[in-house]
Coordinates of N, CA and C in Angstrom, one line a residue:
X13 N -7.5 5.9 1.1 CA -6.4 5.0 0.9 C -6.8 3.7 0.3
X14 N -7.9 3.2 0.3 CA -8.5 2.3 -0.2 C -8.5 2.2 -1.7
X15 N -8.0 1.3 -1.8 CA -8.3 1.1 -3.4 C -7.5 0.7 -4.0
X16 N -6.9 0.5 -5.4 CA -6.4 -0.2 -6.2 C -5.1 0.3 -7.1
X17 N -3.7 0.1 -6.7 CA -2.4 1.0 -6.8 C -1.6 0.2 -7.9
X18 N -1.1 0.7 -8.7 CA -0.6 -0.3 -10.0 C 1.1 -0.1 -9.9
X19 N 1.4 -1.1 -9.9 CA 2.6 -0.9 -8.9 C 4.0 -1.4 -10.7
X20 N 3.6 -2.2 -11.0 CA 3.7 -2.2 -12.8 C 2.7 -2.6 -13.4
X21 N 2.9 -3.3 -14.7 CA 1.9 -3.3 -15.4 C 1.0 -5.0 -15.4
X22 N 1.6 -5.9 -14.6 CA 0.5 -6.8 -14.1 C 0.7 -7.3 -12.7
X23 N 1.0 -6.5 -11.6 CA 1.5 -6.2 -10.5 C 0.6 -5.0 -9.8
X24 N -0.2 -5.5 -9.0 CA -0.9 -4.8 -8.2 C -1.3 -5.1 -7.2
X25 N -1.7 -3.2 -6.0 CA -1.4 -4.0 -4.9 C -2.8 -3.3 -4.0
X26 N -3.7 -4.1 -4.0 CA -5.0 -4.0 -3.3 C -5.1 -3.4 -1.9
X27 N -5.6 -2.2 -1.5 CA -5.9 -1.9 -0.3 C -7.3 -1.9 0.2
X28 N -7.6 -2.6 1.6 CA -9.2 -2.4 1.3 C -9.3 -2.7 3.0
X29 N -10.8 -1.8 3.6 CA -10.5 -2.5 5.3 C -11.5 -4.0 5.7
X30 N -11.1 -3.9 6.2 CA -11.5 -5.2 6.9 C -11.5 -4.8 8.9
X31 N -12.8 -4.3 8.8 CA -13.2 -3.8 10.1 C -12.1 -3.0 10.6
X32 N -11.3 -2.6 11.5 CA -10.7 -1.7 11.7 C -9.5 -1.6 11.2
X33 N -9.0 -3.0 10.8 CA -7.6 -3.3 9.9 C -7.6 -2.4 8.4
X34 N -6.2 -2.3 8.2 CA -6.1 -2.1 6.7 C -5.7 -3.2 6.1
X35 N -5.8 -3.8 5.1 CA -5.2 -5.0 4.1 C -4.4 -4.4 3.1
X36 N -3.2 -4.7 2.8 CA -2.8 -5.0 1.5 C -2.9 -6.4 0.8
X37 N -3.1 -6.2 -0.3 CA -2.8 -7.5 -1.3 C -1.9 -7.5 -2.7
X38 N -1.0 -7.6 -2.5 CA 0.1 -8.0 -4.0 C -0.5 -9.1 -4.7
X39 N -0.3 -8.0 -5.9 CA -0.3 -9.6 -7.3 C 0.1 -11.2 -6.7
X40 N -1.0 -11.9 -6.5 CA -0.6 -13.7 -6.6 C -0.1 -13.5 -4.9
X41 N -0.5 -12.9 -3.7 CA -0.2 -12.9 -2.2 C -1.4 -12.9 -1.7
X42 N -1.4 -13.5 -0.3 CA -2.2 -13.3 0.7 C -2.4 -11.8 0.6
X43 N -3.6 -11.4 1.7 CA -3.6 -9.8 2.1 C -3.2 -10.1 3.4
X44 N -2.1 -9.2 3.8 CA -1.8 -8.7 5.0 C -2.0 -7.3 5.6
X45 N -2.0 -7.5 6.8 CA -2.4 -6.5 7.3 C -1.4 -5.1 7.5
X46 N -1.6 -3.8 6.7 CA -0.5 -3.1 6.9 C -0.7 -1.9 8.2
X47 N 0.0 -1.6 9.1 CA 0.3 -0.6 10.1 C 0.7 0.7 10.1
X48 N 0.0 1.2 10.7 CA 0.5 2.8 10.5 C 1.8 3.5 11.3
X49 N 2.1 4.5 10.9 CA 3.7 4.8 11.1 C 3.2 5.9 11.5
X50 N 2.1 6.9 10.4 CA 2.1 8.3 10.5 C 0.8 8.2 9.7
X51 N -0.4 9.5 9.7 CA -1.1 9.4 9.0 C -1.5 8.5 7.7
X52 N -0.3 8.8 6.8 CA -0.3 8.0 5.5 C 0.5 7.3 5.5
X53 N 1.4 6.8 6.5 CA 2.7 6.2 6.2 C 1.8 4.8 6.8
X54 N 2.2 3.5 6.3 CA 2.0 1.8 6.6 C 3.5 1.5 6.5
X55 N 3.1 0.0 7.1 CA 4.5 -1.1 6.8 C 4.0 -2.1 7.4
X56 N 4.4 -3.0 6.4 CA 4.1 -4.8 6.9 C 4.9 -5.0 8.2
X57 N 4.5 -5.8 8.6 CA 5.2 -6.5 9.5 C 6.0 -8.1 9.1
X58 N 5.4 -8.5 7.9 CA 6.0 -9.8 7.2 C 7.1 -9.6 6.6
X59 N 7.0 -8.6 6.3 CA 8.1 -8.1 4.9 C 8.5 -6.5 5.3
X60 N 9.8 -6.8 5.1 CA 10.3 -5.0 5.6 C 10.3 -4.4 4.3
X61 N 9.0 -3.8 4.3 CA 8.5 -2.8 3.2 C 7.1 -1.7 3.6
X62 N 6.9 -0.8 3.4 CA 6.4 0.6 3.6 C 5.9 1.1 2.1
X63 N 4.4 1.4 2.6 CA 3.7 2.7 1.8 C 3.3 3.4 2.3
X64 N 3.3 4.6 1.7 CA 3.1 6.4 1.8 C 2.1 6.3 1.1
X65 N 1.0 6.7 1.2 CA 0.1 7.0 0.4 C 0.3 8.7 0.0
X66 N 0.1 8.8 -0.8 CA -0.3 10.8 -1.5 C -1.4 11.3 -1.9
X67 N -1.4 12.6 -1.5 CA -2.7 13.4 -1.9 C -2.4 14.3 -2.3
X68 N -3.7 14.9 -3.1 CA -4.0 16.2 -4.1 C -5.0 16.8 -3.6
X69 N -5.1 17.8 -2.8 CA -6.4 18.9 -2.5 C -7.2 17.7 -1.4
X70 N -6.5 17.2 -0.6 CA -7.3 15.9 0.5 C -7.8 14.8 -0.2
X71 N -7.2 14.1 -1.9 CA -7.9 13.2 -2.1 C -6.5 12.5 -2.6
X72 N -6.4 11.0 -1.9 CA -5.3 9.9 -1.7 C -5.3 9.6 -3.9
X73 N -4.2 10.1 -4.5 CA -3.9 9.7 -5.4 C -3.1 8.8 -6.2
X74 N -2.5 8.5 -5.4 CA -1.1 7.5 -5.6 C -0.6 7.0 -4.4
X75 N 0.7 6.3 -4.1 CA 1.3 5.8 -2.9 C 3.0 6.1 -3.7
X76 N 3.8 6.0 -2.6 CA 5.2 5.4 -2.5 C 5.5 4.2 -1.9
X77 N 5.8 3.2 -2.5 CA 6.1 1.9 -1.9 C 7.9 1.6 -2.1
X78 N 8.2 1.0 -1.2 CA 9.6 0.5 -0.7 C 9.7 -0.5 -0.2
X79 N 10.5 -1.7 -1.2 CA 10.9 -2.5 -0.4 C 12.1 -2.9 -0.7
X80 N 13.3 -3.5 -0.1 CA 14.8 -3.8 -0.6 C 15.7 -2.8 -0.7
X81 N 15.5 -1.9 -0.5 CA 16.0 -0.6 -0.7 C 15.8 0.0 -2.1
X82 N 14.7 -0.3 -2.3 CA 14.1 0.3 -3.8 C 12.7 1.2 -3.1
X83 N 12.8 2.5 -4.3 CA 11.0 2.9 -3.9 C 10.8 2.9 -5.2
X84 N 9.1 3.1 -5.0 CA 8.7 3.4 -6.4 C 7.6 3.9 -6.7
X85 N 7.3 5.2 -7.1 CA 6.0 6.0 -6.8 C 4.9 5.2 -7.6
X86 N 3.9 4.8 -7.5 CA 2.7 4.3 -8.0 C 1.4 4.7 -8.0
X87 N 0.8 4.9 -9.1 CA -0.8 5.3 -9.2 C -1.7 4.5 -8.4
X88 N -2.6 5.7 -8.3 CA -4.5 4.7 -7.6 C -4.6 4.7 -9.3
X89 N -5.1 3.6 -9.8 CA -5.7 3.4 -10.9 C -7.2 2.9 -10.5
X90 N -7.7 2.8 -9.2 CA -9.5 2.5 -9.0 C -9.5 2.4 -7.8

């Protein structure tokens, strides 16, 4: 799940751990810490928004992210 999800094209949103925590970070934000729902499923607690991470043959390739009542499937690009 770690890594780097391109959410548009200078809009990205960093996942990385920080000891037992997971972090997200958006383009130009603090990292916050995101919570798990279900295996792959997170959600902030700052902001009512949620990512799904996805896999291919056991390897995390993309996410689904939602916030506002918008989703929007997004690449791991690193």
């Amino acid at each position: 799940m770690t890594g780097t999800y391109q959410l548009a094209p200078q809009f990205l949103i960093e996942v990385r751990r920080e000891g037992e925590r997971l972090m997200a970070q958006l383009t130009g934000q603090p990292p916050f810490e995101i919570f798990p729902e279900a295996p792959l499923e997170f959600f902030w607690k700052v902001v009512d928004a949620q990512i799904r991470f996805t896999e291919e043959d056991g390897v995390v390739t993309g996410a689904v992210f939602s916030q506002d009542g918008r989703t929007v499937e997004i690449d791991k690009i690193g």
